[in-house]
Coordinates of N, CA, C and O in Angstrom, one line a residue:
M1 N 6.0 -23.8 15.7 CA 6.1 -23.8 14.2 C 5.1 -24.6 13.2 O 5.1 -24.3 12.0
R2 N 4.0 -25.3 13.9 CA 3.1 -25.9 13.0 C 2.4 -25.0 11.9 O 2.3 -25.4 11.0
P3 N 1.8 -24.1 12.4 CA 1.2 -23.1 11.2 C 2.2 -23.0 10.1 O 1.6 -22.6 9.0
Y4 N 3.4 -22.7 10.3 CA 4.3 -22.4 9.1 C 4.9 -23.6 8.5 O 5.9 -23.6 7.4
L5 N 4.3 -24.9 8.7 CA 4.4 -26.1 8.1 C 3.3 -26.7 7.5 O 3.4 -27.9 7.0
S6 N 2.2 -26.0 7.8 CA 1.1 -26.7 7.3 C 0.6 -26.3 5.8 O 0.8 -25.3 5.5
S7 N 0.0 -27.4 5.0 CA -0.8 -27.0 4.0 C -2.2 -26.3 4.2 O -2.8 -26.7 5.2
S8 N -2.7 -25.6 3.3 CA -4.0 -24.9 3.5 C -4.5 -24.5 2.3 O -3.9 -25.0 1.2
K9 N -5.7 -23.9 2.1 CA -6.3 -23.5 0.9 C -5.3 -22.8 -0.2 O -5.4 -23.0 -1.3
Y10 N -4.5 -21.9 0.3 CA -3.8 -21.1 -0.8 C -2.4 -21.6 -0.7 O -1.7 -21.4 -1.8
I11 N -1.9 -22.2 0.4 CA -0.4 -22.8 0.4 C -0.7 -24.3 0.3 O -0.5 -24.8 1.3
D12 N -1.3 -24.7 -0.8 CA -1.6 -26.0 -0.9 C -0.6 -27.1 -1.3 O -0.6 -27.6 -2.5
F13 N 0.4 -27.4 -0.7 CA 1.5 -28.3 -1.0 C 1.1 -29.7 -0.9 O 1.9 -30.4 -1.3
D14 N 0.0 -30.0 -0.5 CA -0.7 -31.4 -0.8 C -1.0 -31.6 -2.4 O -1.3 -32.7 -2.6
N15 N -0.9 -30.6 -3.0 CA -1.3 -30.9 -4.5 C -0.2 -31.6 -5.2 O 1.0 -31.2 -4.8
P16 N -0.4 -32.6 -5.9 CA 0.5 -33.6 -6.5 C 1.7 -32.7 -7.4 O 2.8 -33.2 -7.3
E17 N 1.3 -31.8 -8.2 CA 2.2 -30.9 -9.0 C 3.2 -30.3 -8.2 O 4.5 -30.2 -8.3
V18 N 2.6 -29.6 -7.0 CA 3.7 -28.7 -5.9 C 4.3 -29.7 -5.4 O 5.6 -29.6 -5.2
L19 N 3.9 -30.9 -4.9 CA 4.7 -32.1 -4.2 C 6.0 -32.4 -5.0 O 6.9 -32.6 -4.7
S20 N 5.5 -32.6 -6.3 CA 6.4 -33.3 -7.4 C 7.7 -32.2 -7.5 O 9.0 -32.7 -7.6
V21 N 7.3 -31.0 -7.8 CA 8.3 -29.9 -7.9 C 9.2 -29.8 -6.5 O 10.3 -29.6 -6.6
A22 N 8.6 -30.0 -5.4 CA 9.2 -29.7 -4.0 C 10.2 -30.9 -4.1 O 11.3 -30.7 -3.6
R23 N 9.8 -32.0 -4.3 CA 10.8 -33.3 -4.1 C 11.9 -33.3 -5.2 O 13.0 -33.6 -4.7
R24 N 11.7 -32.6 -6.5 CA 12.7 -32.7 -7.4 C 13.8 -31.6 -7.0 O 15.0 -31.8 -7.0
L25 N 13.3 -30.5 -6.3 CA 14.2 -29.4 -5.8 C 15.1 -30.0 -4.6 O 16.3 -29.7 -4.5
K26 N 14.4 -30.7 -3.7 CA 15.0 -31.4 -2.8 C 16.1 -32.2 -3.3 O 17.3 -32.3 -2.4
A27 N 15.8 -33.1 -4.2 CA 16.6 -34.0 -4.5 C 18.0 -33.3 -5.1 O 19.1 -33.8 -5.2
S28 N 17.9 -32.0 -5.7 CA 19.1 -31.4 -6.1 C 20.0 -30.7 -5.1 O 20.8 -30.1 -5.3
A29 N 19.2 -30.6 -3.8 CA 19.9 -29.8 -2.7 C 20.8 -30.5 -1.9 O 20.7 -31.7 -1.7
G30 N 22.1 -30.1 -1.3 CA 23.0 -30.7 -0.6 C 22.8 -30.2 1.1 O 23.5 -30.8 1.6
S31 N 21.9 -29.2 1.0 CA 21.8 -28.9 2.4 C 20.6 -28.1 2.7 O 20.0 -27.8 1.5
E32 N 20.0 -27.8 3.7 CA 18.8 -27.0 3.8 C 19.0 -25.7 3.2 O 18.1 -25.2 2.6
S33 N 20.0 -25.1 3.4 CA 20.2 -23.8 3.0 C 20.2 -23.8 1.3 O 19.6 -22.8 0.6
D34 N 20.8 -24.8 1.0 CA 20.9 -24.9 -0.6 C 19.5 -25.1 -1.1 O 19.0 -24.8 -2.2
L35 N 18.6 -26.1 -0.3 CA 17.2 -26.2 -0.6 C 16.4 -24.9 -0.8 O 15.7 -24.8 -1.7
V36 N 16.6 -24.2 0.3 CA 15.7 -22.8 0.3 C 16.2 -22.0 -0.9 O 15.3 -21.5 -1.4
R37 N 17.5 -21.9 -1.1 CA 18.0 -21.2 -2.2 C 17.4 -21.7 -3.6 O 17.0 -20.9 -4.5
L38 N 17.4 -23.1 -3.9 CA 16.9 -23.7 -5.1 C 15.3 -23.3 -5.3 O 14.8 -23.1 -6.2
C39 N 14.5 -23.4 -4.1 CA 13.1 -23.2 -4.0 C 13.0 -21.6 -4.5 O 12.2 -21.4 -5.3
F40 N 13.6 -20.9 -3.9 CA 13.4 -19.4 -4.0 C 13.7 -18.9 -5.4 O 13.1 -18.2 -6.1
E41 N 14.9 -19.6 -5.9 CA 15.3 -19.0 -7.4 C 14.1 -19.9 -8.4 O 14.2 -19.1 -9.4
F42 N 13.9 -21.0 -8.2 CA 12.7 -21.5 -9.0 C 11.6 -20.5 -9.2 O 11.1 -20.3 -10.2
V43 N 10.9 -20.0 -8.1 CA 9.9 -19.1 -7.9 C 10.2 -17.8 -8.4 O 9.6 -17.3 -9.5
R44 N 11.4 -17.3 -8.1 CA 12.0 -16.1 -8.6 C 12.0 -15.9 -10.1 O 11.6 -15.0 -10.8
D45 N 12.8 -16.9 -10.7 CA 13.0 -17.1 -12.1 C 12.2 -17.8 -13.0 O 12.2 -17.5 -14.2
E46 N 11.2 -18.9 -12.5 CA 10.6 -19.9 -13.5 C 9.0 -19.5 -13.5 O 8.5 -19.6 -14.3
I47 N 8.7 -18.7 -12.5 CA 7.2 -18.1 -12.4 C 7.3 -16.6 -12.9 O 7.9 -15.7 -12.2
E48 N 6.7 -16.4 -13.9 CA 6.6 -14.8 -14.5 C 5.8 -13.9 -13.8 O 4.5 -14.5 -13.4
H49 N 6.2 -13.0 -13.4 CA 5.2 -11.9 -12.6 C 4.1 -11.2 -13.5 O 4.6 -10.9 -14.6
S50 N 3.0 -11.4 -13.3 CA 1.9 -10.9 -13.9 C 2.1 -9.6 -14.5 O 1.6 -9.7 -15.7
V51 N 2.5 -8.7 -13.8 CA 2.6 -7.2 -14.6 C 3.8 -7.4 -15.5 O 3.7 -6.9 -16.7
D52 N 4.9 -7.8 -15.1 CA 5.9 -7.7 -15.9 C 5.8 -8.4 -17.3 O 6.4 -8.0 -18.3
F53 N 5.4 -9.8 -17.3 CA 4.8 -10.1 -18.5 C 3.5 -9.9 -19.1 O 3.2 -10.6 -20.0
K54 N 2.7 -9.1 -18.5 CA 1.2 -9.0 -18.9 C 0.6 -10.2 -19.1 O 0.1 -10.5 -20.1
R55 N 0.6 -11.1 -17.8 CA 0.0 -12.4 -18.0 C -1.2 -12.7 -17.2 O -1.4 -12.1 -16.2
N56 N -2.1 -13.5 -17.7 CA -3.4 -13.8 -17.0 C -3.0 -15.3 -17.0 O -2.6 -15.9 -17.8
P57 N -4.0 -16.3 -16.3 CA -5.1 -15.7 -15.4 C -4.3 -15.1 -14.1 O -3.3 -15.2 -13.7
V58 N -5.3 -14.4 -13.2 CA -4.9 -13.8 -12.0 C -4.9 -15.1 -10.9 O -6.0 -15.8 -10.9
T59 N -3.7 -15.4 -10.3 CA -3.6 -16.7 -9.5 C -3.7 -16.3 -8.1 O -3.2 -15.1 -7.6
C60 N -3.8 -17.3 -7.3 CA -3.8 -17.0 -5.8 C -3.1 -18.3 -5.1 O -2.2 -18.1 -4.4
K61 N -3.8 -19.5 -5.3 CA -3.4 -20.7 -4.6 C -1.9 -21.1 -5.3 O -1.7 -20.8 -6.5
A62 N -1.2 -21.7 -4.5 CA 0.1 -22.2 -4.9 C 0.2 -23.2 -6.1 O 0.9 -23.0 -7.1
S63 N -0.8 -24.0 -6.1 CA -0.8 -24.9 -7.3 C -1.4 -24.3 -8.7 O -0.9 -24.7 -9.6
D64 N -2.3 -23.2 -8.4 CA -2.6 -22.4 -9.8 C -1.3 -21.7 -10.3 O -1.0 -21.5 -11.5
V65 N -0.7 -21.0 -9.3 CA 0.5 -20.5 -9.7 C 1.6 -21.2 -10.4 O 2.2 -20.9 -11.5
L66 N 1.6 -22.4 -9.8 CA 2.6 -23.5 -10.6 C 2.1 -23.9 -12.0 O 2.8 -23.8 -13.0
R67 N 0.7 -24.2 -12.0 CA 0.2 -24.6 -13.3 C 0.1 -23.6 -14.5 O 0.4 -24.1 -15.4
F68 N 0.0 -22.3 -14.0 CA -0.2 -21.2 -15.0 C 1.3 -20.5 -15.2 O 1.4 -19.7 -16.0
R69 N 2.2 -20.9 -14.4 CA 3.5 -20.1 -14.4 C 3.5 -18.6 -14.3 O 4.4 -18.2 -15.0
T70 N 2.4 -18.3 -13.6 CA 2.4 -16.8 -13.4 C 1.8 -16.2 -12.2 O 1.1 -17.1 -11.6
G71 N 2.1 -15.3 -11.7 CA 1.3 -14.7 -10.4 C 1.8 -13.2 -10.0 O 3.2 -12.8 -10.3
Y72 N 1.1 -12.6 -9.4 CA 1.6 -11.5 -8.5 C 2.5 -11.8 -7.6 O 2.7 -13.0 -7.2
C73 N 3.3 -10.9 -6.8 CA 4.2 -11.2 -5.8 C 3.5 -12.0 -4.7 O 4.2 -12.9 -4.2
Y74 N 2.2 -11.7 -4.3 CA 1.5 -12.4 -3.2 C 1.3 -13.8 -3.7 O 1.7 -14.6 -2.8
A75 N 0.8 -14.1 -5.0 CA 0.7 -15.4 -5.1 C 2.0 -16.0 -5.3 O 2.3 -17.4 -5.0
K76 N 3.0 -15.5 -5.8 CA 4.5 -16.2 -5.9 C 5.1 -16.6 -4.6 O 5.5 -17.6 -4.2
S77 N 4.6 -15.4 -3.5 CA 5.0 -16.0 -2.0 C 4.2 -17.1 -1.6 O 4.9 -17.8 -0.9
H78 N 3.0 -17.3 -2.1 CA 2.3 -18.6 -1.8 C 2.9 -19.9 -2.2 O 2.9 -20.9 -1.4
L79 N 3.3 -19.9 -3.5 CA 4.1 -20.7 -4.1 C 5.4 -21.2 -3.4 O 5.6 -22.3 -3.0
L80 N 6.2 -20.2 -3.1 CA 7.3 -20.4 -2.4 C 7.1 -21.0 -0.9 O 7.8 -22.0 -0.5
A81 N 6.3 -20.4 0.0 CA 6.0 -21.0 1.0 C 5.5 -22.7 1.0 O 5.9 -23.3 1.7
A82 N 4.7 -22.7 -0.1 CA 4.2 -24.2 -0.3 C 5.5 -25.2 -0.6 O 5.5 -26.4 -0.1
L83 N 6.3 -24.8 -1.6 CA 7.7 -25.5 -1.7 C 8.5 -25.8 -0.4 O 8.9 -27.0 -0.3
L84 N 8.6 -24.6 0.2 CA 9.5 -24.9 1.5 C 8.8 -25.7 2.6 O 9.4 -26.6 3.0
R85 N 7.4 -25.5 2.8 CA 6.8 -26.4 3.8 C 6.6 -27.8 3.2 O 6.7 -28.8 4.2
A86 N 6.4 -27.9 2.0 CA 6.6 -29.4 1.7 C 7.8 -30.1 1.8 O 7.8 -31.3 2.1
N87 N 8.9 -29.4 1.9 CA 10.2 -30.1 2.4 C 10.4 -29.9 4.0 O 11.7 -29.9 4.2
G88 N 9.4 -29.3 4.6 CA 9.6 -29.3 6.2 C 10.4 -28.2 6.7 O 11.0 -28.3 7.8
V89 N 10.4 -27.2 5.8 CA 11.0 -25.9 6.1 C 9.9 -24.9 6.9 O 9.3 -24.5 5.8
P90 N 10.0 -24.6 7.7 CA 9.1 -23.3 8.3 C 9.2 -22.3 7.4 O 10.2 -21.6 7.2
A91 N 8.1 -21.6 6.9 CA 8.0 -20.5 6.0 C 6.7 -19.9 6.0 O 5.6 -20.4 6.4
G92 N 6.7 -18.4 6.1 CA 5.7 -17.6 6.4 C 5.4 -16.5 5.2 O 6.4 -16.6 4.3
L93 N 4.4 -15.6 5.5 CA 4.3 -14.7 4.4 C 4.5 -13.3 5.1 O 4.2 -13.0 6.2
C94 N 5.1 -12.4 4.4 CA 5.4 -10.9 5.0 C 4.9 -9.9 4.0 O 4.8 -10.3 2.7
Y95 N 4.8 -8.9 4.4 CA 4.5 -7.6 3.5 C 5.1 -6.4 3.6 O 5.6 -6.1 4.9
Q96 N 5.2 -5.6 2.7 CA 5.9 -4.3 2.7 C 4.6 -3.3 2.3 O 4.0 -3.8 1.3
R97 N 4.6 -2.1 2.7 CA 3.6 -1.1 2.3 C 4.7 0.0 1.5 O 5.5 0.4 2.0
L98 N 4.3 0.0 0.1 CA 5.2 0.8 -0.8 C 4.2 1.7 -1.6 O 3.1 1.3 -1.8
S99 N 4.9 2.7 -2.0 CA 4.4 3.7 -2.9 C 4.2 3.1 -4.2 O 5.3 2.4 -4.6
T100 N 2.9 3.3 -5.0 CA 2.9 2.7 -6.4 C 3.6 3.7 -7.2 O 3.8 3.4 -8.5
G101 N 3.8 4.9 -6.8 CA 4.4 5.9 -7.7 C 5.8 6.1 -7.4 O 6.6 5.2 -7.0
S102 N 6.3 7.2 -7.6 CA 7.7 7.5 -7.3 C 8.0 7.8 -5.9 O 9.0 7.5 -5.2
S103 N 7.1 8.3 -5.2 CA 7.3 8.6 -3.5 C 6.2 9.2 -2.9 O 6.3 10.0 -2.0
S104 N 4.9 8.8 -3.4 CA 3.7 9.4 -2.5 C 2.6 8.4 -3.0 O 2.8 7.4 -3.5
A105 N 1.4 8.8 -2.4 CA 0.1 8.0 -2.5 C -0.2 8.0 -4.1 O 0.3 8.7 -4.9
P106 N -0.8 6.9 -4.5 CA -1.3 5.7 -3.6 C -0.3 4.9 -3.4 O 0.9 4.7 -3.7
Y107 N -0.6 3.8 -2.2 CA 0.2 2.8 -1.7 C -0.4 1.5 -1.9 O -1.5 1.4 -2.3
C108 N 0.4 0.4 -1.7 CA -0.1 -0.9 -1.9 C 0.9 -1.9 -1.1 O 2.0 -1.4 -0.8
L109 N 0.3 -3.0 -1.0 CA 1.0 -4.1 -0.3 C 1.9 -4.9 -1.3 O 1.6 -4.9 -2.4
H110 N 3.0 -5.3 -0.8 CA 4.0 -6.0 -1.7 C 4.1 -7.3 -0.9 O 4.4 -7.2 0.3
G111 N 4.1 -8.4 -1.4 CA 4.1 -9.8 -0.6 C 5.4 -10.5 -0.8 O 6.0 -10.4 -2.2
L112 N 6.1 -10.8 0.3 CA 7.4 -11.6 0.2 C 7.2 -12.7 1.1 O 6.2 -13.0 1.7
N113 N 8.3 -13.3 1.5 CA 8.2 -14.7 2.5 C 9.4 -14.3 3.6 O 10.1 -13.5 3.3
A114 N 9.0 -15.0 4.6 CA 10.2 -15.3 5.8 C 10.4 -16.8 5.9 O 9.3 -17.5 5.8
V115 N 11.5 -17.1 6.1 CA 11.8 -18.6 6.1 C 12.6 -18.8 7.4 O 13.5 -17.7 7.8
Y116 N 12.4 -19.9 8.1 CA 13.1 -20.1 9.2 C 14.6 -21.0 9.0 O 14.4 -22.1 8.5
L117 N 15.5 -20.3 9.2 CA 16.8 -21.0 8.9 C 17.4 -21.4 10.1 O 17.5 -20.5 11.1
K118 N 17.9 -22.4 10.3 CA 18.4 -23.0 11.7 C 19.9 -22.2 12.1 O 19.8 -21.8 13.1
E119 N 20.4 -21.6 11.0 CA 21.7 -20.9 11.5 C 21.3 -19.1 11.6 O 22.1 -18.6 12.3
H120 N 20.2 -18.9 11.3 CA 20.0 -17.5 11.2 C 18.6 -17.1 11.9 O 18.4 -15.9 12.2
G121 N 17.6 -17.9 12.1 CA 16.3 -17.6 12.6 C 15.6 -17.4 11.3 O 15.8 -17.5 10.1
W122 N 14.5 -16.2 11.5 CA 13.6 -15.9 10.5 C 14.5 -15.1 9.5 O 15.2 -14.0 10.0
Y123 N 14.2 -15.3 8.4 CA 15.0 -14.5 7.4 C 14.0 -14.3 6.1 O 13.5 -15.2 5.6
R124 N 14.0 -12.9 5.5 CA 13.0 -12.5 4.7 C 13.8 -12.8 3.4 O 15.0 -12.4 2.9
L125 N 12.8 -13.2 2.1 CA 13.4 -13.2 0.8 C 12.2 -12.9 0.0 O 11.1 -13.1 0.4
D126 N 12.6 -12.5 -1.3 CA 11.6 -12.0 -2.1 C 11.7 -12.4 -3.4 O 12.6 -12.1 -4.0
A127 N 10.8 -13.4 -3.7 CA 10.8 -14.1 -4.9 C 10.0 -13.3 -6.1 O 9.7 -14.1 -7.1
R128 N 9.8 -12.2 -6.0 CA 8.9 -11.4 -6.9 C 9.2 -11.6 -8.5 O 8.3 -11.6 -9.3
G129 N 10.5 -11.7 -8.5 CA 11.2 -11.6 -10.0 C 12.1 -10.4 -10.2 O 11.5 -9.3 -10.0
N130 N 13.3 -10.7 -10.6 CA 14.0 -9.7 -10.9 C 13.8 -8.9 -12.3 O 13.3 -9.6 -13.2
K131 N 14.3 -7.7 -12.4 CA 14.0 -7.0 -13.6 C 15.1 -5.7 -13.5 O 15.6 -5.7 -12.5
P132 N 15.1 -5.1 -14.6 CA 16.1 -3.8 -14.3 C 15.4 -2.8 -13.1 O 14.4 -2.6 -12.8
G133 N 16.6 -2.8 -12.2 CA 16.3 -2.0 -10.8 C 15.6 -2.9 -9.8 O 15.6 -2.5 -8.6
V134 N 15.5 -4.1 -9.9 CA 15.3 -5.2 -9.0 C 16.2 -6.2 -9.0 O 16.3 -7.0 -10.1
D135 N 16.9 -6.5 -7.8 CA 17.6 -7.5 -7.7 C 17.8 -8.2 -6.5 O 18.7 -8.1 -5.6
A136 N 16.8 -9.1 -6.3 CA 16.5 -9.8 -4.9 C 17.3 -11.1 -5.2 O 17.4 -11.8 -6.2
R137 N 17.9 -11.5 -3.9 CA 18.8 -12.6 -4.0 C 18.4 -13.4 -2.3 O 18.1 -12.7 -1.6
F138 N 19.2 -14.7 -2.7 CA 19.2 -15.4 -1.2 C 20.5 -15.2 -0.8 O 21.4 -15.8 -1.2
T139 N 21.0 -14.5 0.1 CA 22.3 -14.2 0.8 C 22.3 -13.9 2.2 O 22.7 -13.1 2.9
P140 N 21.8 -15.1 2.8 CA 21.6 -14.7 4.4 C 23.2 -14.6 5.1 O 24.1 -15.2 4.5
P141 N 23.2 -13.9 6.1 CA 22.1 -13.3 6.8 C 22.0 -12.1 6.4 O 20.8 -11.4 6.9
R142 N 22.5 -11.5 5.3 CA 22.0 -10.0 4.7 C 20.7 -10.4 3.9 O 20.7 -11.2 2.9
E143 N 19.7 -9.5 3.9 CA 18.7 -9.5 3.2 C 18.9 -8.8 1.9 O 19.5 -7.9 1.8
A144 N 18.5 -9.2 0.8 CA 18.6 -8.6 -0.5 C 17.2 -8.8 -1.2 O 16.8 -9.5 -2.1
L145 N 16.3 -7.7 -0.8 CA 14.8 -7.9 -1.0 C 14.6 -7.0 -2.4 O 15.5 -6.2 -2.9
A146 N 13.6 -7.2 -3.1 CA 13.3 -6.3 -4.3 C 13.2 -4.9 -4.2 O 13.5 -4.2 -5.0
F147 N 12.6 -4.5 -3.2 CA 12.4 -3.1 -2.8 C 12.9 -2.6 -1.3 O 12.6 -3.4 -0.5
S148 N 13.2 -1.4 -1.4 CA 13.6 -0.8 -0.2 C 12.7 0.4 0.4 O 11.8 0.8 -0.6
I149 N 12.6 0.5 1.8 CA 11.5 1.6 2.3 C 12.2 2.8 2.1 O 13.4 3.1 2.6
N150 N 11.7 3.9 1.4 CA 12.3 4.9 1.1 C 11.6 6.4 1.6 O 12.1 7.3 1.3
E151 N 10.4 6.1 2.1 CA 9.6 7.3 2.6 C 8.7 7.1 3.8 O 8.5 5.9 4.1
P152 N 8.2 8.2 4.3 CA 7.5 7.9 5.8 C 6.4 7.1 5.6 O 6.0 6.3 6.8
Q153 N 5.6 7.0 4.8 CA 4.3 6.2 4.7 C 4.6 4.8 4.1 O 3.8 4.0 4.1
E154 N 5.9 4.6 3.7 CA 6.1 3.2 3.4 C 6.5 2.4 4.7 O 7.0 3.0 5.8
R155 N 6.5 1.0 4.8 CA 6.8 0.4 5.9 C 7.3 -1.1 5.5 O 6.6 -1.8 4.7
D156 N 8.2 -1.7 6.3 CA 8.2 -3.2 6.3 C 7.3 -3.6 7.4 O 7.6 -3.2 8.6
L157 N 6.2 -4.3 7.1 CA 5.3 -4.7 8.2 C 6.0 -6.0 9.0 O 6.5 -6.9 8.3
P158 N 6.0 -5.8 10.3 CA 6.9 -6.9 11.1 C 6.3 -8.2 11.0 O 7.1 -9.1 11.5
E159 N 5.1 -8.5 10.9 CA 4.7 -9.8 11.2 C 5.0 -10.9 10.2 O 5.3 -10.6 8.9
I160 N 5.0 -12.0 10.6 CA 5.1 -13.1 9.7 C 3.8 -13.8 10.0 O 3.5 -14.4 10.9
W161 N 3.2 -13.7 8.7 CA 1.8 -14.5 8.7 C 1.9 -16.0 8.1 O 2.5 -16.2 7.4
A162 N 0.8 -16.7 8.7 CA 0.9 -18.2 8.2 C 0.0 -18.4 7.1 O 0.3 -19.2 6.2
E163 N -0.8 -17.4 6.9 CA -1.9 -17.4 5.9 C -1.8 -16.1 5.2 O -1.5 -14.9 5.9
P164 N -2.2 -15.8 4.0 CA -2.3 -14.6 3.2 C -3.3 -13.7 4.1 O -4.2 -14.1 4.5
L165 N -3.1 -12.4 3.8 CA -4.0 -11.4 4.4 C -5.4 -11.4 3.7 O -5.3 -11.4 2.5
P166 N -6.3 -11.2 4.3 CA -7.7 -11.3 3.7 C -8.0 -10.2 2.7 O -8.4 -10.6 1.4
V167 N -7.3 -9.1 2.8 CA -7.3 -8.1 1.7 C -6.7 -8.5 0.4 O -7.0 -8.3 -0.7
V168 N -5.6 -9.2 0.7 CA -4.8 -9.9 -0.7 C -5.7 -10.8 -1.1 O -5.9 -10.9 -2.7
V169 N -6.2 -11.8 -0.6 CA -7.0 -12.9 -1.1 C -8.4 -12.2 -1.7 O -8.7 -12.6 -3.2
E170 N -8.8 -11.3 -1.4 CA -10.1 -10.5 -1.7 C -9.9 -9.9 -3.4 O -10.6 -10.1 -4.0
V171 N -8.7 -9.2 -3.3 CA -8.2 -8.8 -4.6 C -8.1 -9.7 -5.5 O -8.5 -9.7 -6.7
L172 N -7.2 -10.7 -5.2 CA -7.0 -11.8 -6.1 C -8.2 -12.4 -6.5 O -8.2 -13.0 -7.9
A173 N -9.1 -12.7 -5.6 CA -10.3 -13.6 -6.3 C -11.4 -12.6 -7.0 O -12.1 -13.2 -7.6
R174 N -11.2 -11.4 -6.8 CA -12.3 -10.4 -7.3 C -12.2 -10.2 -8.7 O -13.1 -9.9 -9.6
Y175 N -10.8 -9.9 -9.0 CA -10.5 -9.5 -10.5 C -10.2 -10.7 -11.4 O -9.3 -11.7 -11.0
D176 N -10.6 -10.6 -12.8 CA -10.1 -11.6 -13.6 C -8.8 -11.4 -14.3 O -8.3 -12.4 -14.9
T177 N -8.3 -10.3 -14.5 CA -7.1 -9.9 -15.1 C -6.0 -9.2 -14.6 O -6.4 -8.3 -13.7
F178 N -4.8 -9.3 -15.0 CA -3.7 -8.7 -14.2 C -4.0 -7.0 -14.2 O -3.6 -6.4 -13.4
D179 N -4.4 -6.6 -15.4 CA -4.6 -5.2 -15.1 C -5.6 -4.6 -14.3 O -5.5 -3.5 -13.9
Q180 N -6.6 -5.5 -14.1 CA -7.6 -5.0 -13.1 C -7.1 -5.1 -11.7 O -7.4 -4.2 -10.8
V181 N -6.3 -6.2 -11.4 CA -5.7 -6.2 -10.1 C -4.8 -4.8 -10.2 O -4.8 -4.2 -9.0
L182 N -4.0 -4.7 -11.2 CA -3.0 -3.6 -11.1 C -3.7 -2.2 -10.8 O -3.2 -1.5 -10.0
A183 N -4.9 -2.1 -11.2 CA -5.7 -0.8 -10.9 C -6.5 -1.0 -9.6 O -7.0 0.0 -9.1
N184 N -6.3 -2.0 -8.8 CA -7.0 -2.1 -7.5 C -6.2 -2.8 -6.5 O -6.4 -3.7 -5.7
L185 N -4.9 -2.5 -6.5 CA -3.8 -3.3 -5.6 C -4.3 -3.0 -4.1 O -4.7 -1.9 -3.7
P186 N -4.0 -4.2 -3.3 CA -4.4 -4.0 -2.0 C -3.6 -3.0 -1.2 O -2.5 -3.1 -1.3
D187 N -4.1 -2.5 0.1 CA -3.5 -1.8 0.9 C -3.9 -1.9 2.3 O -5.1 -2.2 2.4
V188 N -3.2 -1.5 3.2 CA -3.6 -1.4 4.6 C -3.3 0.1 5.2 O -2.5 0.6 4.7
E189 N -4.2 0.4 5.9 CA -3.9 1.8 6.8 C -2.8 1.7 8.0 O -3.1 0.6 8.5
L190 N -2.0 2.5 7.9 CA -0.9 2.4 9.2 C -1.6 2.9 10.2 O -2.4 4.1 10.3
A191 N -1.3 2.3 11.4 CA -1.9 2.8 12.7 C -1.2 4.0 13.1 O -0.1 4.5 12.8
E192 N -2.0 4.8 13.6 CA -1.6 6.2 14.0 C -0.6 5.9 15.2 O -0.7 5.1 16.2
L193 N 0.5 6.8 15.0 CA 1.4 7.0 16.2 C 1.2 7.6 17.1 O 0.5 8.5 17.0
P194 N 1.2 7.0 18.6 CA 0.9 7.6 19.7 C 1.7 9.1 19.8 O 2.8 9.2 19.5
V195 N 0.9 10.1 20.4 CA 1.6 11.3 20.5 C 2.5 11.3 21.7 O 2.0 10.7 22.8
K196 N 3.6 11.8 21.7 CA 4.6 11.8 22.9 C 4.5 13.4 23.5 O 4.3 14.2 22.9

């Protein structure tokens, strides 16, 4: 579990501001499950999604997300992982591949988290931020994510990453404004299925 408990360049929970918020949330929690819920709800509700609120700057590091109180789903997942790891709770990064339109190309990655809960094992949660049509919650063992998979080229990618995917970091580092990122959202090619 060490990689899912470590501080790093983008999940920088050794930052004093991140540590302070992590400790404050832990002080309010009655149990580990309660702590996870509080961290999740803090990121979901207190950090504004860059597109929903048309907010700059583009953030990537957990400490920047906290400082500027804004981020894309990817950046918000970095902050949630940092808050959980700072409190000794294993946390990783997950991705979905979703259509950016109604049900066809183009596609993009959507960033979310997985947390290791002693009672349930790995559990995915999505702190993207709720809005009309999006109602993500912490309801283990049932997942309540922001988006569902609705068509053949969309996927729940099964990996739990300790660090952000390079394609995600590259996009967040390259562009200066939320609308530039929106026009260049990261994606991955799906592996071809073997012919039976």
